[in-house]
Structures are given as structure tokens and as C-alpha cells.
Coordinates of C-alpha atoms and ligand atoms in Angstrom, one line a residue:
M22 CA 115.5 91.1 64.5
E23 CA 119.1 90.6 65.9
W24 CA 120.9 93.7 66.5
S25 CA 124.7 93.7 66.0
R26 CA 126.8 96.0 68.2
K27 CA 127.5 98.1 65.2
Q28 CA 123.8 98.7 64.5
R29 CA 123.1 99.5 68.2
Y30 CA 125.8 102.1 68.4
R31 CA 124.8 104.1 65.5
R32 CA 124.0 107.7 65.8
I33 CA 120.7 109.2 64.3
E34 CA 122.4 110.7 61.2
E35 CA 124.0 107.3 60.5
S36 CA 120.5 105.8 59.7
K37 CA 119.1 105.9 56.2
P38 CA 116.0 107.9 55.6
S39 CA 114.2 104.9 54.4
E40 CA 115.1 103.1 57.7
M41 CA 113.3 105.9 59.7
I42 CA 110.3 105.9 57.3
T43 CA 109.8 102.0 57.8
L44 CA 110.3 102.5 61.5
K45 CA 107.8 105.3 61.8
E46 CA 105.2 103.2 59.7
K47 CA 105.6 100.3 62.1
I48 CA 105.0 102.6 65.1
D49 CA 101.9 104.2 63.5
S50 CA 100.4 100.9 63.0
C51 CA 100.9 99.8 66.6
P52 CA 97.6 99.2 68.6
W53 CA 99.5 99.9 71.9
R54 CA 100.6 103.5 71.5
Q55 CA 99.7 105.3 74.7
H56 CA 97.4 108.3 75.0
F57 CA 98.4 110.2 78.2
H58 CA 101.9 108.8 79.0
I59 CA 105.2 109.9 77.8
Q60 CA 106.5 107.6 75.1
P61 CA 109.3 107.8 72.6
E62 CA 108.3 108.7 69.0
T63 CA 110.6 106.0 67.9
G64 CA 113.0 103.5 69.4
L65 CA 113.4 102.8 73.1
L66 CA 112.8 104.9 76.2
N67 CA 114.2 104.0 79.6
D68 CA 115.0 106.0 82.8
P69 CA 113.6 109.5 83.4
N70 CA 116.4 112.0 83.8
G71 CA 116.7 115.6 84.7
F72 CA 113.2 115.9 86.2
S73 CA 113.1 119.6 87.3
Y74 CA 111.3 123.0 87.2
F75 CA 113.0 125.7 85.4
N76 CA 112.1 129.1 83.9
G77 CA 108.3 128.5 84.6
E78 CA 108.1 124.9 83.2
Y79 CA 108.6 121.3 84.2
H80 CA 111.4 119.7 82.3
L81 CA 111.7 116.0 82.0
F82 CA 114.2 114.1 79.9
Y83 CA 114.6 110.4 79.3
Q84 CA 117.2 107.9 78.2
W85 CA 116.5 107.3 74.5
F86 CA 117.9 105.0 71.8
P87 CA 116.1 106.4 68.6
L88 CA 116.7 103.7 65.9
G89 CA 114.8 100.7 67.4
P90 CA 113.5 98.9 70.6
V91 CA 117.0 98.0 72.0
H92 CA 119.5 99.5 74.5
G93 CA 121.9 101.1 72.0
L94 CA 123.6 104.4 72.0
K95 CA 121.7 106.5 74.5
Y96 CA 120.6 110.1 74.1
W97 CA 118.7 112.3 76.4
Y98 CA 115.3 113.2 75.0
H99 CA 113.8 116.4 76.2
T100 CA 110.1 117.0 77.0
K101 CA 108.5 119.9 79.0
S102 CA 105.2 120.9 80.4
K103 CA 103.5 123.7 82.2
D104 CA 101.0 121.5 84.0
L105 CA 102.6 118.0 84.5
V106 CA 100.0 116.5 82.3
H107 CA 100.4 117.8 78.8
W108 CA 104.0 117.3 77.7
E109 CA 105.6 118.9 74.6
N110 CA 108.3 116.9 72.8
V111 CA 111.2 119.3 72.6
G112 CA 113.8 117.2 70.8
V113 CA 117.2 115.8 71.6
G114 CA 118.3 117.1 75.0
I115 CA 121.8 115.7 75.1
E116 CA 123.5 114.1 72.1
P117 CA 126.4 111.8 72.9
D118 CA 129.0 113.6 70.7
K119 CA 132.0 114.0 73.0
Y120 CA 134.9 111.7 73.7
Y121 CA 133.6 111.1 77.3
E122 CA 130.3 109.8 76.2
S123 CA 131.2 107.8 73.0
H124 CA 128.9 104.9 74.2
G125 CA 126.0 107.0 75.5
A126 CA 124.8 109.9 77.5
F127 CA 123.6 107.8 80.4
S128 CA 121.3 108.8 83.4
G129 CA 121.5 111.9 85.5
S130 CA 119.7 114.7 87.0
A131 CA 119.3 118.5 86.8
I132 CA 119.5 121.5 89.2
E133 CA 119.1 125.3 88.6
Y134 CA 122.1 127.4 89.3
E135 CA 122.9 131.1 88.3
G136 CA 119.8 131.2 86.1
K137 CA 120.7 128.0 84.1
L138 CA 119.8 124.4 84.2
Y139 CA 122.7 122.1 84.9
L140 CA 122.3 118.6 83.8
M141 CA 124.8 116.3 85.4
Y142 CA 125.0 112.8 83.9
T143 CA 127.1 109.8 83.2
G144 CA 129.2 109.7 80.1
N145 CA 129.5 106.0 79.2
T146 CA 132.5 104.9 77.1
R147 CA 133.9 101.5 76.1
D148 CA 137.6 100.9 74.9
E149 CA 138.7 98.4 72.2
K150 CA 138.4 95.5 74.7
W151 CA 134.8 96.8 75.3
I152 CA 135.7 97.7 78.9
R153 CA 133.7 100.5 80.3
H154 CA 135.1 103.8 81.5
P155 CA 132.4 106.0 83.1
Y156 CA 132.6 109.8 83.5
Q157 CA 130.4 112.2 85.2
C158 CA 129.7 115.2 82.9
L159 CA 127.9 118.4 82.8
A160 CA 125.7 120.1 80.2
V161 CA 124.3 123.5 80.9
M162 CA 121.1 124.6 79.4
D163 CA 120.1 128.3 79.2
K164 CA 116.5 129.8 79.2
E165 CA 116.3 129.6 75.5
G166 CA 116.9 126.0 75.6
N167 CA 120.5 126.1 74.3
T168 CA 122.8 123.4 75.8
E169 CA 126.5 123.6 76.1
K170 CA 128.7 120.9 77.5
L171 CA 131.8 121.4 79.4
P172 CA 134.8 120.2 77.3
H173 CA 135.9 117.6 79.9
P174 CA 134.0 115.6 82.6
V175 CA 133.6 116.9 86.1
I176 CA 134.5 113.6 87.7
S177 CA 137.0 111.6 85.6
H178 CA 137.9 108.7 87.7
V179 CA 136.2 106.0 89.6
P180 CA 137.5 106.2 93.3
E181 CA 139.7 103.3 94.4
G182 CA 137.6 100.3 95.7
Y183 CA 134.8 100.5 93.0
T184 CA 134.3 99.0 89.6
D185 CA 133.4 100.7 86.4
H186 CA 129.7 100.3 87.3
F187 CA 129.6 103.9 88.6
R188 CA 126.9 106.1 87.3
D189 CA 123.6 108.0 87.5
P190 CA 124.4 111.2 89.6
K191 CA 121.5 112.7 91.4
V192 CA 122.2 116.4 92.5
W193 CA 120.7 118.5 95.2
K194 CA 121.7 121.5 97.2
K195 CA 122.0 121.8 101.0
G196 CA 123.4 125.0 102.7
D197 CA 126.3 126.3 100.7
F198 CA 127.1 123.0 98.9
F199 CA 125.8 120.9 96.1
Y200 CA 125.8 117.1 96.7
A201 CA 125.8 114.3 94.2
I202 CA 124.8 110.8 95.0
I203 CA 126.2 108.1 92.6
G204 CA 125.3 104.4 92.1
A205 CA 128.3 102.0 92.5
Q206 CA 129.6 98.7 92.7
R207 CA 132.4 97.8 95.1
D208 CA 135.3 95.7 94.0
D209 CA 133.7 92.7 95.7
E210 CA 130.7 93.1 93.4
T211 CA 128.2 94.4 96.0
G212 CA 126.1 97.5 95.3
C213 CA 126.3 100.8 97.2
V214 CA 126.1 104.5 96.8
V215 CA 128.7 107.2 97.2
L216 CA 128.6 110.9 97.8
Y217 CA 130.3 113.9 96.3
R218 CA 130.4 117.6 97.3
S219 CA 130.8 120.7 95.3
Q220 CA 130.6 124.4 95.6
N221 CA 130.0 125.3 91.9
L222 CA 128.9 122.0 90.3
K223 CA 132.1 122.0 88.3
T224 CA 134.8 120.6 90.8
W225 CA 133.7 117.8 93.0
D226 CA 135.2 116.2 96.2
F227 CA 134.7 112.6 96.9
E228 CA 133.0 112.4 100.4
G229 CA 133.0 108.6 100.7
E230 CA 130.6 105.7 100.5
M231 CA 127.4 106.2 102.2
E232 CA 127.4 103.9 105.4
V233 CA 124.2 102.0 105.5
H234 CA 122.6 99.6 107.9
K235 CA 124.3 96.2 107.9
S236 CA 121.3 94.5 106.3
L237 CA 122.0 96.6 103.2
Q238 CA 125.7 96.2 103.1
E239 CA 125.4 93.1 101.0
F240 CA 122.2 93.8 99.0
G241 CA 122.6 93.1 95.4
F242 CA 125.5 93.6 93.0
M243 CA 124.8 97.1 91.7
W244 CA 122.6 100.0 92.9
E245 CA 121.3 102.0 89.9
C246 CA 119.8 105.4 89.9
P247 CA 120.0 106.5 93.4
D248 CA 118.0 109.6 94.8
Y249 CA 118.0 111.3 98.2
F250 CA 115.7 113.9 99.7
E251 CA 114.3 114.9 103.0
L252 CA 110.5 114.7 103.4
D253 CA 108.4 115.5 106.4
G254 CA 111.4 115.5 108.7
K255 CA 112.7 112.1 107.3
G256 CA 115.5 111.1 105.1
V257 CA 114.5 109.0 102.0
L258 CA 117.0 107.1 100.0
I259 CA 115.8 105.6 96.7
F260 CA 117.7 103.2 94.6
S261 CA 117.3 100.4 92.1
P262 CA 119.3 97.4 93.3
Q263 CA 120.1 94.5 90.9
G264 CA 120.6 91.0 92.1
I265 CA 118.0 90.6 94.9
Q266 CA 116.5 87.2 95.2
S267 CA 112.6 87.0 95.5
E268 CA 111.0 86.6 99.0
E269 CA 107.4 85.5 99.2
D270 CA 105.5 88.3 97.4
R271 CA 108.3 90.6 97.3
Y272 CA 111.1 91.3 94.7
Q273 CA 109.3 89.4 91.9
N274 CA 110.7 91.4 89.0
I275 CA 114.2 90.9 87.4
Y276 CA 115.5 94.1 89.2
Q277 CA 113.9 96.0 92.0
S278 CA 113.3 99.6 92.9
G279 CA 112.6 100.8 96.3
Y280 CA 113.4 103.3 99.3
V281 CA 114.7 103.3 102.9
L282 CA 113.3 105.8 105.1
G283 CA 114.8 106.9 108.4
D284 CA 116.5 109.8 110.3
P285 CA 118.0 112.3 107.8
M286 CA 121.4 111.3 106.5
K287 CA 124.6 112.6 108.4
Y288 CA 126.7 114.3 105.9
E289 CA 130.3 114.2 107.0
P290 CA 131.0 111.3 106.6
P291 CA 127.8 110.2 104.9
V292 CA 125.8 107.8 107.1
F293 CA 122.2 106.7 106.6
Q294 CA 121.2 104.0 109.2
D295 CA 117.8 102.7 108.7
G296 CA 117.8 99.2 106.9
N297 CA 114.2 98.5 105.8
F298 CA 114.1 98.4 102.0
I299 CA 110.6 98.8 100.8
E300 CA 109.6 98.4 97.1
L301 CA 108.1 101.6 95.7
D302 CA 105.7 99.6 93.3
R303 CA 104.1 96.2 93.8
G304 CA 103.6 95.7 90.0
F305 CA 105.4 94.4 87.1
D306 CA 107.0 97.3 85.3
F307 CA 108.7 99.9 87.4
Y308 CA 112.3 100.9 87.5
A309 CA 114.8 103.8 88.0
P310 CA 112.4 106.4 89.3
Q311 CA 113.6 110.0 89.9
S312 CA 112.2 112.7 92.1
M313 CA 112.1 116.5 92.1
L314 CA 110.6 119.3 94.2
S315 CA 107.8 121.3 92.7
P316 CA 107.6 125.0 93.0
D317 CA 104.9 124.6 95.6
G318 CA 107.0 122.3 97.7
R319 CA 105.7 118.9 96.7
R320 CA 108.0 115.8 96.2
L321 CA 107.1 114.3 92.9
L322 CA 108.3 111.1 91.4
I323 CA 108.3 109.5 88.0
G324 CA 109.5 106.2 87.0
W325 CA 110.4 104.1 83.9
M326 CA 107.4 101.8 83.2
G327 CA 109.6 99.1 82.1
L328 CA 112.5 96.9 83.0
P329 CA 116.0 95.9 81.5
E330 CA 116.7 92.7 79.7
I331 CA 112.9 91.9 79.0
E332 CA 111.3 91.8 75.6
Y333 CA 107.9 93.7 75.2
P334 CA 105.2 93.1 72.6
T335 CA 105.7 96.5 71.1
D336 CA 109.3 95.5 70.0
Q337 CA 107.8 94.2 66.8
N338 CA 106.4 97.6 66.2
G339 CA 109.8 99.4 66.5
W340 CA 109.4 101.1 69.9
A341 CA 109.5 100.3 73.6
H342 CA 108.4 101.6 77.0
C343 CA 106.9 104.8 78.5
L344 CA 107.2 106.7 81.8
T345 CA 104.7 106.4 84.6
L346 CA 102.4 109.2 85.7
P347 CA 103.8 111.5 88.2
R348 CA 103.2 110.6 91.8
E349 CA 103.3 112.9 94.9
L350 CA 105.1 111.5 97.9
T351 CA 104.5 112.1 101.5
V352 CA 105.3 110.3 104.7
N353 CA 102.9 108.5 107.0
N354 CA 103.8 106.2 109.8
N355 CA 107.3 105.7 108.5
K356 CA 106.1 104.7 105.1
L357 CA 106.0 106.5 101.9
I358 CA 102.6 107.3 100.6
Q359 CA 102.3 107.8 96.8
K360 CA 99.3 109.6 95.3
P361 CA 98.8 110.5 91.6
A362 CA 99.7 114.2 91.1
K363 CA 96.5 116.2 91.6
E364 CA 97.1 117.9 88.2
L365 CA 96.0 114.6 86.5
Q366 CA 92.4 115.6 87.2
A367 CA 92.6 117.9 84.2
L368 CA 92.4 114.8 82.1
R369 CA 89.0 113.9 83.4
K370 CA 86.0 114.0 80.9
A371 CA 82.6 112.3 80.9
K372 CA 81.8 110.9 84.3
S373 CA 79.8 107.8 85.2
E374 CA 78.9 106.6 88.7
I375 CA 77.4 103.6 90.3
E376 CA 76.6 102.3 93.8
D377 CA 75.6 98.7 94.3
I378 CA 75.8 95.5 96.4
L379 CA 77.3 92.7 94.6
E380 CA 76.2 89.1 95.8
N381 CA 78.5 86.4 94.5
E382 CA 78.3 87.6 90.9
V383 CA 79.9 89.6 88.1
K384 CA 78.2 92.6 87.0
T385 CA 78.6 95.4 84.3
Y386 CA 77.1 98.9 84.1
S387 CA 76.4 101.3 81.4
G388 CA 79.0 103.9 80.8
F389 CA 81.7 101.5 82.5
E390 CA 83.9 100.5 79.6
G391 CA 86.8 101.9 77.6
E392 CA 90.4 101.9 76.6
T393 CA 91.7 105.0 78.4
Y394 CA 90.1 106.2 81.6
E395 CA 90.4 106.7 85.3
L396 CA 88.3 104.6 87.6
I397 CA 88.0 104.9 91.3
C398 CA 86.2 102.0 93.0
Q399 CA 85.5 101.7 96.8
F400 CA 84.6 98.4 98.3
E401 CA 83.3 97.9 101.8
K402 CA 84.1 94.5 103.0
G403 CA 81.1 92.2 103.5
S404 CA 81.0 88.5 103.5
A405 CA 82.8 88.0 100.1
D406 CA 85.9 86.0 100.0
E407 CA 87.2 87.9 97.1
F408 CA 86.0 91.1 95.2
G409 CA 87.3 93.4 92.7
V410 CA 87.2 94.5 89.0
F411 CA 87.9 93.1 85.6
L412 CA 89.5 95.7 83.2
R413 CA 90.0 95.5 79.5
V414 CA 87.7 92.7 79.2
G415 CA 87.2 91.0 75.7
E416 CA 87.1 87.7 74.2
N417 CA 89.3 85.6 76.4
E418 CA 90.9 88.7 77.9
Q419 CA 90.8 90.4 81.3
T420 CA 93.1 92.2 83.6
V421 CA 92.2 91.5 87.2
V422 CA 92.5 93.9 90.3
K423 CA 91.1 92.3 93.4
Y424 CA 91.3 92.0 97.2
D425 CA 91.5 88.4 98.7
A426 CA 89.8 89.1 102.0
G427 CA 90.9 85.7 103.5
G428 CA 94.6 86.2 102.7
K429 CA 94.3 90.0 103.1
K430 CA 96.1 90.6 99.8
V431 CA 95.7 92.9 97.0
I432 CA 96.2 91.0 93.8
F433 CA 97.0 92.3 90.3
D434 CA 96.8 89.5 87.7
R435 CA 97.8 90.0 84.0
S436 CA 97.9 86.3 83.1
H437 CA 94.9 86.9 80.7
S438 CA 95.6 90.5 79.7
G439 CA 96.4 89.8 76.1
E440 CA 99.9 89.4 74.7
Q441 CA 102.2 88.2 77.4
V442 CA 105.4 89.9 78.6
G443 CA 108.1 88.7 81.0
E444 CA 106.1 85.6 81.8
S445 CA 109.1 83.8 83.3
Y446 CA 108.8 86.2 86.2
G447 CA 105.2 85.4 86.8
T448 CA 102.0 86.9 85.8
V449 CA 100.5 87.9 89.2
R450 CA 101.6 90.3 91.8
K451 CA 100.3 90.5 95.3
C452 CA 100.9 92.4 98.6
L453 CA 99.5 92.4 102.1
L454 CA 97.0 95.0 103.2
H455 CA 95.0 94.8 106.4
E456 CA 92.0 97.1 105.9
E457 CA 88.2 97.0 105.9
K458 CA 87.7 99.4 103.2
I459 CA 89.6 99.0 99.9
T460 CA 89.8 101.7 97.3
F461 CA 91.5 101.3 93.9
Q462 CA 92.3 104.3 91.9
I463 CA 93.1 103.0 88.5
F464 CA 94.6 104.8 85.4
V465 CA 94.1 102.7 82.4
D466 CA 95.9 103.6 79.1
S467 CA 96.0 101.7 75.8
S468 CA 98.7 99.4 77.1
S469 CA 99.2 100.1 80.9
V470 CA 97.5 100.0 84.3
E471 CA 98.4 102.0 87.4
I472 CA 96.6 101.1 90.5
F473 CA 96.8 103.3 93.6
V474 CA 95.5 101.3 96.6
N475 CA 93.8 103.1 99.6
D476 CA 95.1 106.6 98.8
G477 CA 98.6 105.7 97.9
E478 CA 99.4 103.0 100.7
E479 CA 100.4 100.8 97.8
V480 CA 100.9 101.1 93.9
F481 CA 100.8 98.4 91.3
T482 CA 102.0 99.3 87.8
G483 CA 102.1 97.1 84.8
R484 CA 102.0 97.2 81.0
I485 CA 99.3 95.1 79.4
F486 CA 98.9 94.3 75.7
P487 CA 95.2 93.5 75.1
K488 CA 93.2 93.8 71.9
T489 CA 91.9 97.2 71.1
E490 CA 88.4 95.8 71.2
S491 CA 88.8 94.5 74.8
R492 CA 87.1 97.4 76.5
G493 CA 84.9 95.9 79.1
I494 CA 84.9 96.7 82.8
A495 CA 83.1 94.3 85.3
F496 CA 82.9 94.3 89.1
F497 CA 82.7 91.1 91.0
A498 CA 82.3 89.3 94.5
N499 CA 83.0 85.7 95.0
D500 CA 81.4 83.7 97.9
G501 CA 79.5 86.4 99.6
S502 CA 78.7 90.1 99.2
V503 CA 80.4 93.4 99.0
K504 CA 79.2 96.9 98.7
V505 CA 80.7 99.0 95.9
N506 CA 80.7 102.4 94.6
A507 CA 82.6 103.6 91.7
A508 CA 83.2 106.7 89.6
K509 CA 84.8 106.5 86.1
W510 CA 86.0 109.4 83.7
T511 CA 86.9 108.8 80.3
Y512 CA 90.2 110.3 79.2
N513 CA 89.7 110.8 75.5
Ligands
FRU2 C1 119.0 102.1 84.6 C2 120.3 102.3 83.6 C3 121.2 103.3 84.4 C4 122.0 103.9 83.2 C5 121.0 103.8 82.1 C6 121.5 103.5 80.6 O1 118.1 101.5 83.7 O2 121.0 101.1 83.5 O3 122.0 102.8 85.4 O4 122.6 105.1 83.4 O5 120.0 102.8 82.4 O6 120.5 103.8 79.8

């Protein structure tokens, strides 16, 4: 179905009840609804927003267009959780109903202040000529969950030198001040981030563009969804640059998402000097992540498990995308380590275990199959050229996670995973890893795979669209032997 501009920019109450019924029916008959990931009840989800802990609960909002699987008029949808695992759908968090958000309540973040949760976000507007005018706005949620917006934006103008691509404020507090980092595009159409400072979240001063390493000064045409925090004595700048050319195994997706780690940012003026941009995820579907600090001091990160401008098989079923599982970040050897949040262990049910030596063969084991599960497999390198595991195996279908010992690469191959998605960007993702022992911790849901390699050294995330009956798991070694031990927990 082609969506006209008029159809995309409709509000929920402008849809006919029959339209919503048809949409819900399509979604209910979809074989790819997830079981333990946050997904929209209808329509399209994109960026995680306002990830925070407030009044004894985690709050997580996301970008949402309710009426179909397209990027239309964006709302914030609100979910909350006591344990980071079981999320309750609360309802609309921010409705785009003010003049400063006529074309969507775009991405932003949350911070607690004076007993309330302040949501700072971008109000997207378009004029008659369809020219964008972005505003940075504030909505304040009390402990009862009532949200009130300020009558006017808190930042109404784009500073000189930048275009109307100016959005996605991420707020934090340092000392007596609040800071907001905003994704921007310079007049010469290169991407960057800028910093604002405030004492009360309502009036903001422009502190300037963040000065970055020269290798990042011309790095794509727009930096979306920036984030900045300090972790284990280092500064970490996260952003999602658009317009980066692929290089060897890197930057294979339409848009990227990664971090730069270095000495903490100097604030006045803002300077962050490290230049080594590293992708957060080596897989296919990961974008616009956002972090928060948990009450026990852990830095947690959640991303959008999807990408802009790509069609997904669930579009036919009236919905699109989900969020990733929460990851805990730490720093080791100047690198971010990303582990699945330990709370996820609450999902573990029946356990199966094996230990074996594979000799140039493909092997299956009882208890090792399923549609939704966690699997940890540890391989000790022997003589095999290649070893790994096939997931969601069925007739002519399999998803491959393997290690190429000669090339020293981890490989995630979804070329035979079922219905294809974003094929023009390739169906295989790889990254170098020099290790003797390889561990894959894999979370499989009805239509996704998240692979944490060697305790969070690397992560590969991807949507897959197999048949429901494709439930097999098989371990394999090619051209030699490998020792494997594996544990699997069913998740349903
Ligand atoms: C990133 C993004 C943000 C914007 C939002 C709109 O995916 O383009 O820059 O705020 O999505 O939904």
C-alpha cells in the first residue's frame, strides 16, 4: 500500500474504527510477533526515548506511528517495568498536539528533577513548503503519570551555522548544571553535535559545537540521537551518523550507530578529542540507541532493532520493528563491553545441556530446538576451519552463527533465514576476533537474534523472518574438530 502524506500525518482519532479493527486483525495473524521484546501493538516503532528510572520503576518510551508500518506522525509511546524484563504498556506518553510539534514528537530523553520526570524532545514541524522547523520541547510527568507540556518550546531557534536537521536532545546533570547534547547538521551538510547548558531545564544557553577529532569532522551528513556519559573514568560519545561509506566488514548497514571513547569531555567550550569511531553492533538491525544509569549505578543501553528506509516483512501485517534487549556497558582496554542485563535471567525456564567433540559434522541434540530461547555455546578451538551453530533450522531455512578460524572472523549469515529483508545491503555480517575460545550467548525470539560474543566483546543483532515450524538447532565443525559445550533455556 502506498501511503500519501495526508494518510501518514493523521492522528489516532482521525482513523476510522474499522481501520483499527482491520489493522489489529492483520497484526494478530502475524507469525513474527515477538515474545520477549518491546514491540508496538499497532503501527511502527523506532527510537527508544526517555529511558530512565523514576518513582521506583524503569520508564522507556519509543517513537511510534500507530496507524501503520510507516514513518508518519510520531507519538511517544510509554512502557514501564519494575525489573527491566517484564514491560507494561502504559499508553501514549507524548501526543503531538501543540503548534511546535505539528509533524511529530520526535526523539528525546528524560531526567528526574524536583520529584518529576522531565521529558526533553524535538518538536517537528513543517511549513506550507514542507520545510522543517525543529523545536526542543519539554513535557513534565508527575508520579501519577500525568504529563503537562510547557506552552512554548525551551529552544526555539537553530543556532546560526546549522540546518533544520537539529534534533534528539539527550540530557544529563553535572555539578549544578543540566546539559543537553543535540544531533545536528552544519550548513555545509556535515554531521556534528552541539551542547546546551541550563540550571532549571527551562532556559538553555548554547555552549557551542562539540569540537571533535579531525577524523570525525567530516564524518557523514547528519549525526542522529547522540548520547554522552562517563563510565569507568572515560568519556563515551554515542551517535548514529548517516552517510558513512562501507569499509571492509564495517559500516554495512544503511546508517551506522557507534561510539567514541576517550578522556572525558572538556565542558567550556565542549571538546572531545578521541577519533576512533567503533560500531556498537556488528549485525543488521540496530540504530539510535539510548543509555541510562540504573539505580545501582550500571550504564544500560537499548537500541531500535531496525533501520530507517528499509521495508520489513511485517509491513504486510500492519506493524514494524521492536527494541533490543537491555545491555549493560563497561569499559575494558579502551573498548566498550556490552553484556545482556543480568535481569534477563529471570526469563530462563527449562534447561538443556550438552558437551561434545564435533568432528567434521553437523549434530543435533535432544532438547535443543525452539522458537524463543537463550543459548550459550562455548567452542574450544581445535583443528576445524570453521565451527558454529545453525538456528531456526527448517526446510530450506537456517540462520548461521559461526567462527572462521582461518580468517579469525565471527560470521552472522541470514541469507537462508526465511523471508529476506534489506538484501541490497548484504545478507552476511562479519567482524574480526582473535581468540582461542569462542562463546556465543544468543537470544532468539520469534523474529530476531541477538548474539553476544565472548562476554560482550562484540554484539550482532538481526531480525529474521523464518517459518514458525523452523525450530531446529544444530552444531557443526568443518574440516577438523572442535570441542563444544552448550546450555539452552526455553523462554516460553
Ligand atoms: C532516528 C530519527 C531521529 C528522529 C526520529 C523521528 O531514527 O530519525 O533523528 O528524532 O527518528 O522518528
